[in-house]
Every structure is written in C-alpha cells, then in structure tokens.
CSV table of N, CA and C in Angstrom, one decimal:
chain,number,residue,atom,x,y,z
A,576,UNK,N,-8.5,3.2,-30.9
A,576,UNK,CA,-7.2,3.6,-30.3
A,576,UNK,C,-6.7,2.3,-29.5
A,577,UNK,N,-5.4,2.0,-29.8
A,577,UNK,CA,-4.8,0.9,-29.1
A,577,UNK,C,-4.2,1.3,-27.8
A,578,UNK,N,-3.7,0.3,-27.0
A,578,UNK,CA,-3.2,0.6,-25.7
A,578,UNK,C,-1.9,1.3,-25.7
A,579,UNK,N,-1.2,1.4,-26.9
A,579,UNK,CA,0.0,2.1,-26.9
A,579,UNK,C,-0.2,3.7,-26.9
A,580,UNK,N,-1.4,4.1,-27.2
A,580,UNK,CA,-1.7,5.5,-27.2
A,580,UNK,C,-2.4,6.0,-26.0
A,581,UNK,N,-2.6,5.2,-25.0
A,581,UNK,CA,-3.3,5.6,-23.8
A,581,UNK,C,-2.4,6.4,-22.9
A,582,UNK,N,-2.9,7.5,-22.3
A,582,UNK,CA,-2.2,8.3,-21.4
A,582,UNK,C,-2.6,7.9,-20.0
A,583,UNK,N,-1.6,7.9,-19.0
A,583,UNK,CA,-2.0,7.6,-17.6
A,583,UNK,C,-3.0,8.7,-17.1
A,584,UNK,N,-3.8,8.2,-16.2
A,584,UNK,CA,-4.8,9.1,-15.6
A,584,UNK,C,-4.4,9.1,-14.1
A,585,UNK,N,-4.3,10.3,-13.6
A,585,UNK,CA,-4.0,10.5,-12.1
A,585,UNK,C,-5.3,10.7,-11.4
A,586,UNK,N,-5.5,10.0,-10.3
A,586,UNK,CA,-6.7,10.2,-9.6
A,586,UNK,C,-6.3,10.5,-8.1
A,587,UNK,N,-7.2,11.1,-7.4
A,587,UNK,CA,-7.0,11.5,-6.0
A,587,UNK,C,-8.2,12.1,-5.4
A,588,UNK,N,-8.1,12.5,-4.2
A,588,UNK,CA,-9.2,13.1,-3.5
A,588,UNK,C,-8.8,14.5,-3.1
A,589,UNK,N,-9.7,15.4,-3.4
A,589,UNK,CA,-9.4,16.8,-2.9
A,589,UNK,C,-10.0,16.9,-1.5
A,590,UNK,N,-9.1,17.3,-0.6
A,590,UNK,CA,-9.5,17.3,0.8
A,590,UNK,C,-9.9,18.8,1.1
A,591,UNK,N,-11.1,19.0,1.3
A,591,UNK,CA,-11.6,20.4,1.7
A,591,UNK,C,-12.1,20.4,3.1
A,592,UNK,N,-13.1,19.5,3.3
A,592,UNK,CA,-13.8,19.6,4.6
A,592,UNK,C,-13.2,18.6,5.6
A,593,UNK,N,-12.4,17.6,5.1
A,593,UNK,CA,-11.8,16.6,6.0
A,593,UNK,C,-10.8,17.3,6.8
A,594,UNK,N,-10.6,16.8,8.0
A,594,UNK,CA,-9.6,17.3,8.9
A,594,UNK,C,-8.6,16.1,9.1
A,595,UNK,N,-7.3,16.5,9.0
A,595,UNK,CA,-6.2,15.5,9.1
A,595,UNK,C,-5.6,15.6,10.4
A,596,UNK,N,-5.2,14.5,11.0
A,596,UNK,CA,-4.4,14.5,12.2
A,596,UNK,C,-3.0,14.8,11.8
A,597,UNK,N,-2.2,15.0,12.8
A,597,UNK,CA,-0.8,15.3,12.6
A,597,UNK,C,-0.1,14.1,11.9
A,598,UNK,N,-0.5,12.9,12.3
A,598,UNK,CA,0.1,11.6,11.7
A,598,UNK,C,-0.4,11.5,10.2
A,599,UNK,N,-1.6,11.8,10.0
A,599,UNK,CA,-2.1,11.7,8.6
A,599,UNK,C,-1.5,12.7,7.7
A,600,UNK,N,-1.3,13.9,8.2
A,600,UNK,CA,-0.6,15.0,7.4
A,600,UNK,C,0.8,14.6,7.1
A,601,UNK,N,1.5,14.1,8.1
A,601,UNK,CA,2.9,13.7,7.9
A,601,UNK,C,3.0,12.5,6.9
A,602,UNK,N,2.1,11.6,7.0
A,602,UNK,CA,2.1,10.4,6.1
A,602,UNK,C,1.8,10.9,4.6
A,603,UNK,N,0.8,11.8,4.5
A,603,UNK,CA,0.4,12.3,3.2
A,603,UNK,C,1.6,13.1,2.5
A,604,UNK,N,2.4,13.7,3.3
A,604,UNK,CA,3.5,14.5,2.8
A,604,UNK,C,4.9,13.9,2.8
A,605,UNK,N,4.9,12.7,3.5
A,605,UNK,CA,6.2,12.0,3.6
A,605,UNK,C,7.2,12.7,4.5
A,606,UNK,N,6.8,13.4,5.6
A,606,UNK,CA,7.7,14.1,6.4
A,606,UNK,C,7.5,13.7,7.9
A,607,UNK,N,8.5,14.1,8.7
A,607,UNK,CA,8.4,13.7,10.1
A,607,UNK,C,7.6,14.7,10.9
A,608,UNK,N,7.0,14.3,12.0
A,608,UNK,CA,6.1,15.2,12.8
A,608,UNK,C,6.9,16.4,13.3
A,609,UNK,N,8.2,16.2,13.6
A,609,UNK,CA,9.0,17.4,14.1
A,609,UNK,C,9.0,18.5,13.1
A,610,UNK,N,9.1,18.2,11.9
A,610,UNK,CA,9.1,19.2,10.8
A,610,UNK,C,7.8,19.9,10.7
A,611,UNK,N,6.7,19.2,10.8
A,611,UNK,CA,5.4,19.8,10.7
A,611,UNK,C,5.2,20.7,12.0
A,612,UNK,N,5.7,20.2,13.1
A,612,UNK,CA,5.6,21.0,14.3
A,612,UNK,C,6.3,22.3,14.2
A,613,UNK,N,7.5,22.3,13.5
A,613,UNK,CA,8.3,23.5,13.2
A,613,UNK,C,7.5,24.4,12.3
A,614,UNK,N,6.8,23.9,11.4
A,614,UNK,CA,5.9,24.7,10.5
A,614,UNK,C,4.8,25.4,11.3
A,615,UNK,N,4.3,24.7,12.3
A,615,UNK,CA,3.2,25.3,13.1
A,615,UNK,C,3.9,26.4,14.0
A,616,UNK,N,5.1,26.2,14.5
A,616,UNK,CA,5.8,27.1,15.4
A,616,UNK,C,6.1,28.4,14.6
A,617,UNK,N,6.4,28.3,13.3
A,617,UNK,CA,6.7,29.4,12.4
A,617,UNK,C,5.5,30.1,11.8
A,618,UNK,N,4.3,29.6,12.2
A,618,UNK,CA,3.0,30.0,11.7
A,618,UNK,C,2.8,29.9,10.2
A,619,UNK,N,3.5,28.8,9.6
A,619,UNK,CA,3.4,28.5,8.2
A,619,UNK,C,2.0,27.8,8.0
A,620,UNK,N,1.7,26.9,8.9
A,620,UNK,CA,0.4,26.3,9.0
A,620,UNK,C,-0.2,26.4,10.4
A,621,UNK,N,-1.5,26.3,10.5
A,621,UNK,CA,-2.1,26.4,11.8
A,621,UNK,C,-3.1,25.3,11.9
A,622,UNK,N,-3.1,24.5,13.1
A,622,UNK,CA,-4.1,23.5,13.3
A,622,UNK,C,-5.4,24.2,13.5
A,623,UNK,N,-6.5,23.6,12.9
A,623,UNK,CA,-7.8,24.2,13.0
A,623,UNK,C,-8.5,23.8,14.3
A,624,UNK,N,-8.0,22.8,14.9
A,624,UNK,CA,-8.6,22.3,16.2
A,624,UNK,C,-7.4,21.8,17.1
A,625,UNK,N,-7.7,21.8,18.3
A,625,UNK,CA,-6.8,21.2,19.3
A,625,UNK,C,-5.8,22.1,19.9
A,626,UNK,N,-5.7,22.1,21.2
A,626,UNK,CA,-4.7,22.9,21.9
A,626,UNK,C,-3.4,22.1,22.1
A,627,UNK,N,-3.6,20.8,22.2
A,627,UNK,CA,-2.5,19.9,22.4
A,627,UNK,C,-2.1,19.2,21.1
A,628,UNK,N,-0.9,18.9,20.9
A,628,UNK,CA,-0.4,18.3,19.6
A,628,UNK,C,-1.2,17.1,19.2
A,629,UNK,N,-1.5,16.2,20.2
A,629,UNK,CA,-2.2,15.0,19.8
A,629,UNK,C,-3.7,15.2,19.4
A,630,UNK,N,-4.2,16.4,19.6
A,630,UNK,CA,-5.6,16.8,19.3
A,630,UNK,C,-5.6,17.7,18.0
A,631,UNK,N,-4.4,18.1,17.5
A,631,UNK,CA,-4.4,18.9,16.3
A,631,UNK,C,-5.1,18.3,15.1
A,632,UNK,N,-5.8,19.1,14.4
A,632,UNK,CA,-6.5,18.7,13.1
A,632,UNK,C,-6.1,19.8,12.1
A,633,UNK,N,-5.8,19.4,10.9
A,633,UNK,CA,-5.4,20.3,9.8
A,633,UNK,C,-6.3,20.2,8.6
A,634,UNK,N,-6.4,21.3,7.9
A,634,UNK,CA,-7.3,21.4,6.7
A,634,UNK,C,-6.5,20.9,5.5
A,635,UNK,N,-7.3,20.7,4.4
A,635,UNK,CA,-6.7,20.4,3.1
A,635,UNK,C,-5.7,21.5,2.7
A,636,UNK,N,-6.0,22.8,3.0
A,636,UNK,CA,-5.1,23.9,2.7
A,636,UNK,C,-3.8,23.7,3.4
A,637,UNK,N,-3.8,23.2,4.6
A,637,UNK,CA,-2.5,22.9,5.3
A,637,UNK,C,-1.7,21.9,4.5
A,638,UNK,N,-2.4,20.9,4.0
A,638,UNK,CA,-1.7,19.8,3.3
A,638,UNK,C,-1.0,20.4,2.1
A,639,UNK,N,-1.7,21.3,1.4
A,639,UNK,CA,-1.1,22.0,0.2
A,639,UNK,C,0.1,22.8,0.6
A,640,UNK,N,0.0,23.6,1.7
A,640,UNK,CA,1.1,24.4,2.2
A,640,UNK,C,2.3,23.6,2.6
A,641,UNK,N,2.0,22.5,3.3
A,641,UNK,CA,3.2,21.6,3.7
A,641,UNK,C,3.9,21.1,2.5
A,642,UNK,N,3.2,20.6,1.5
A,642,UNK,CA,3.8,20.1,0.3
A,642,UNK,C,4.6,21.2,-0.4
A,643,UNK,N,4.1,22.4,-0.4
A,643,UNK,CA,4.8,23.6,-1.0
A,643,UNK,C,6.0,23.9,-0.2
A,644,UNK,N,5.9,23.9,1.1
A,644,UNK,CA,7.0,24.2,2.0
A,644,UNK,C,8.1,23.2,1.8
A,645,UNK,N,7.7,21.9,1.6
A,645,UNK,CA,8.7,20.8,1.4
A,645,UNK,C,9.5,21.1,0.1
A,646,UNK,N,8.7,21.4,-0.9
A,646,UNK,CA,9.4,21.7,-2.2
A,646,UNK,C,10.4,22.9,-2.1
A,647,UNK,N,10.0,23.9,-1.4
A,647,UNK,CA,10.8,25.1,-1.3
A,647,UNK,C,12.1,24.7,-0.5
A,648,UNK,N,12.0,23.9,0.5
A,648,UNK,CA,13.1,23.5,1.3
A,648,UNK,C,14.0,22.6,0.5
A,649,UNK,N,13.4,21.5,0.0
A,649,UNK,CA,14.1,20.5,-0.7
A,649,UNK,C,14.8,21.0,-2.0
A,650,UNK,N,14.0,21.7,-2.8
A,650,UNK,CA,14.5,22.1,-4.2
A,650,UNK,C,15.3,23.4,-4.2
A,651,UNK,N,15.0,24.3,-3.3
A,651,UNK,CA,15.7,25.6,-3.3
A,651,UNK,C,16.5,25.9,-2.0
A,652,UNK,N,16.4,25.0,-1.0
A,652,UNK,CA,17.2,25.2,0.2
A,652,UNK,C,16.7,26.4,1.1
A,653,UNK,N,15.4,26.7,0.9
A,653,UNK,CA,14.9,27.8,1.7
A,653,UNK,C,14.7,27.4,3.1
A,654,UNK,N,15.0,28.3,4.1
A,654,UNK,CA,14.8,28.0,5.5
A,654,UNK,C,13.4,28.3,5.9
A,655,UNK,N,13.0,28.0,7.1
A,655,UNK,CA,11.6,28.2,7.5
A,655,UNK,C,11.1,29.6,7.4
A,656,UNK,N,11.9,30.6,7.8
A,656,UNK,CA,11.4,31.9,7.7
A,656,UNK,C,11.2,32.3,6.3
A,657,UNK,N,12.1,31.9,5.4
A,657,UNK,CA,11.9,32.1,3.9
A,657,UNK,C,10.7,31.4,3.4
A,658,UNK,N,10.4,30.2,3.9
A,658,UNK,CA,9.3,29.5,3.4
A,658,UNK,C,8.0,30.2,3.8
A,659,UNK,N,7.9,30.7,5.0
A,659,UNK,CA,6.8,31.5,5.5
A,659,UNK,C,6.5,32.7,4.6
A,660,UNK,N,7.6,33.4,4.3
A,660,UNK,CA,7.5,34.6,3.5
A,660,UNK,C,7.1,34.2,2.0
A,661,UNK,N,7.7,33.2,1.5
A,661,UNK,CA,7.4,32.8,0.1
A,661,UNK,C,6.0,32.4,-0.1
A,662,UNK,N,5.5,31.5,0.9
A,662,UNK,CA,4.1,31.0,0.8
A,662,UNK,C,3.1,32.2,1.0
A,663,UNK,N,3.4,33.1,1.8
A,663,UNK,CA,2.5,34.2,2.0
A,663,UNK,C,2.4,35.1,0.8
A,664,UNK,N,3.6,35.3,0.1
A,664,UNK,CA,3.6,36.1,-1.1
A,664,UNK,C,2.9,35.4,-2.2
A,665,UNK,N,3.1,34.1,-2.4
A,665,UNK,CA,2.5,33.3,-3.4
A,665,UNK,C,1.0,33.3,-3.2
A,666,UNK,N,0.5,33.2,-2.0
A,666,UNK,CA,-0.9,33.2,-1.7
A,666,UNK,C,-1.5,34.6,-2.0
A,667,UNK,N,-0.8,35.7,-1.7
A,667,UNK,CA,-1.3,37.0,-2.0
A,667,UNK,C,-1.3,37.2,-3.5
A,668,UNK,N,-0.3,36.7,-4.2
A,668,UNK,CA,-0.3,36.9,-5.7
A,668,UNK,C,-1.5,36.1,-6.3
A,669,UNK,N,-1.8,34.9,-5.8
A,669,UNK,CA,-3.0,34.2,-6.3
A,669,UNK,C,-4.3,34.9,-6.0
A,670,UNK,N,-4.4,35.6,-4.8
A,670,UNK,CA,-5.6,36.3,-4.5
A,670,UNK,C,-5.7,37.5,-5.5
A,671,UNK,N,-4.6,38.2,-5.7
A,671,UNK,CA,-4.7,39.4,-6.7
A,671,UNK,C,-5.0,38.9,-8.1
A,672,UNK,N,-4.5,37.8,-8.5
A,672,UNK,CA,-4.9,37.3,-9.8
A,672,UNK,C,-6.3,36.9,-9.9
A,673,UNK,N,-6.9,36.4,-8.8
A,673,UNK,CA,-8.3,36.0,-8.8
A,673,UNK,C,-9.1,37.3,-8.9
A,674,UNK,N,-8.7,38.3,-8.2
A,674,UNK,CA,-9.5,39.6,-8.2
A,674,UNK,C,-9.4,40.2,-9.6
A,675,UNK,N,-8.3,40.1,-10.2
A,675,UNK,CA,-8.2,40.7,-11.6
A,675,UNK,C,-9.1,39.9,-12.6
A,676,UNK,N,-9.1,38.6,-12.4
A,676,UNK,CA,-10.0,37.8,-13.3
A,676,UNK,C,-11.5,38.2,-13.1
A,677,UNK,N,-11.9,38.4,-11.8
A,677,UNK,CA,-13.2,38.7,-11.5
A,677,UNK,C,-13.6,40.1,-12.1
A,678,UNK,N,-12.6,41.0,-12.1
A,678,UNK,CA,-12.8,42.3,-12.7
A,678,UNK,C,-12.7,42.3,-14.2
A,679,UNK,N,-12.3,41.2,-14.8
A,679,UNK,CA,-12.2,41.1,-16.3
A,679,UNK,C,-10.9,41.5,-16.9
A,680,UNK,N,-9.9,41.5,-16.1
A,680,UNK,CA,-8.5,41.9,-16.6
A,680,UNK,C,-7.6,40.6,-16.6
A,681,UNK,N,-7.9,39.7,-17.6
A,681,UNK,CA,-7.1,38.5,-17.7
A,681,UNK,C,-5.7,38.9,-18.0
C-alpha cells in the first residue's frame, strides 16, 4: 500500500477520571470562562469539586456536555434553557437505548 492510500488517524485521550479546572475546560472547548459559568448557573454542567470558581473541577462528562452545548448554540442558535433541555433529552434517549440493548431489543 503506498502513501496515497493512507487514511488519517485521529488520536486523543478519553478523560474519565481526570478532573479539569475551569481554565482547562475552557481551553479544551475553545470557549470563555463566562460561558462555562453560565452553563453551571443553568445546571447544564456541575463542578464535581470546589465551592468557589477557582476551585472548580470538572469531569470528562462535563467536557462532552460543554462541546455538545457549544454545537447546539453555534449550529442551531439554541439558548441556554433549550440547551439544558436538549442535552437532558439526549442523555435520557441514550440511557433508554442502552437498556433496550441490554434487554436484547436492538
């Protein structure tokens, strides 16, 4: 196989146990801290640690939700309340699909 037939390979790290600071989360998603703070205020994401903003730590799941929220806002113009509802419904749908798979109803 020559180099003209090679496909690009995307690599990355799945963040499960790592905790991200507010700054790291913002950097990873390319957003401003004010926007992430708004997501916390709307209960779209929740810090796992820290009562004060500078002590906040976020999970990998929060990273996924912030990126999804960003796409909903950027691509569809959904406001924060709509983002919260959409992400909750998507999460519930995924849970139902998982239960159906477990029960053998693909």
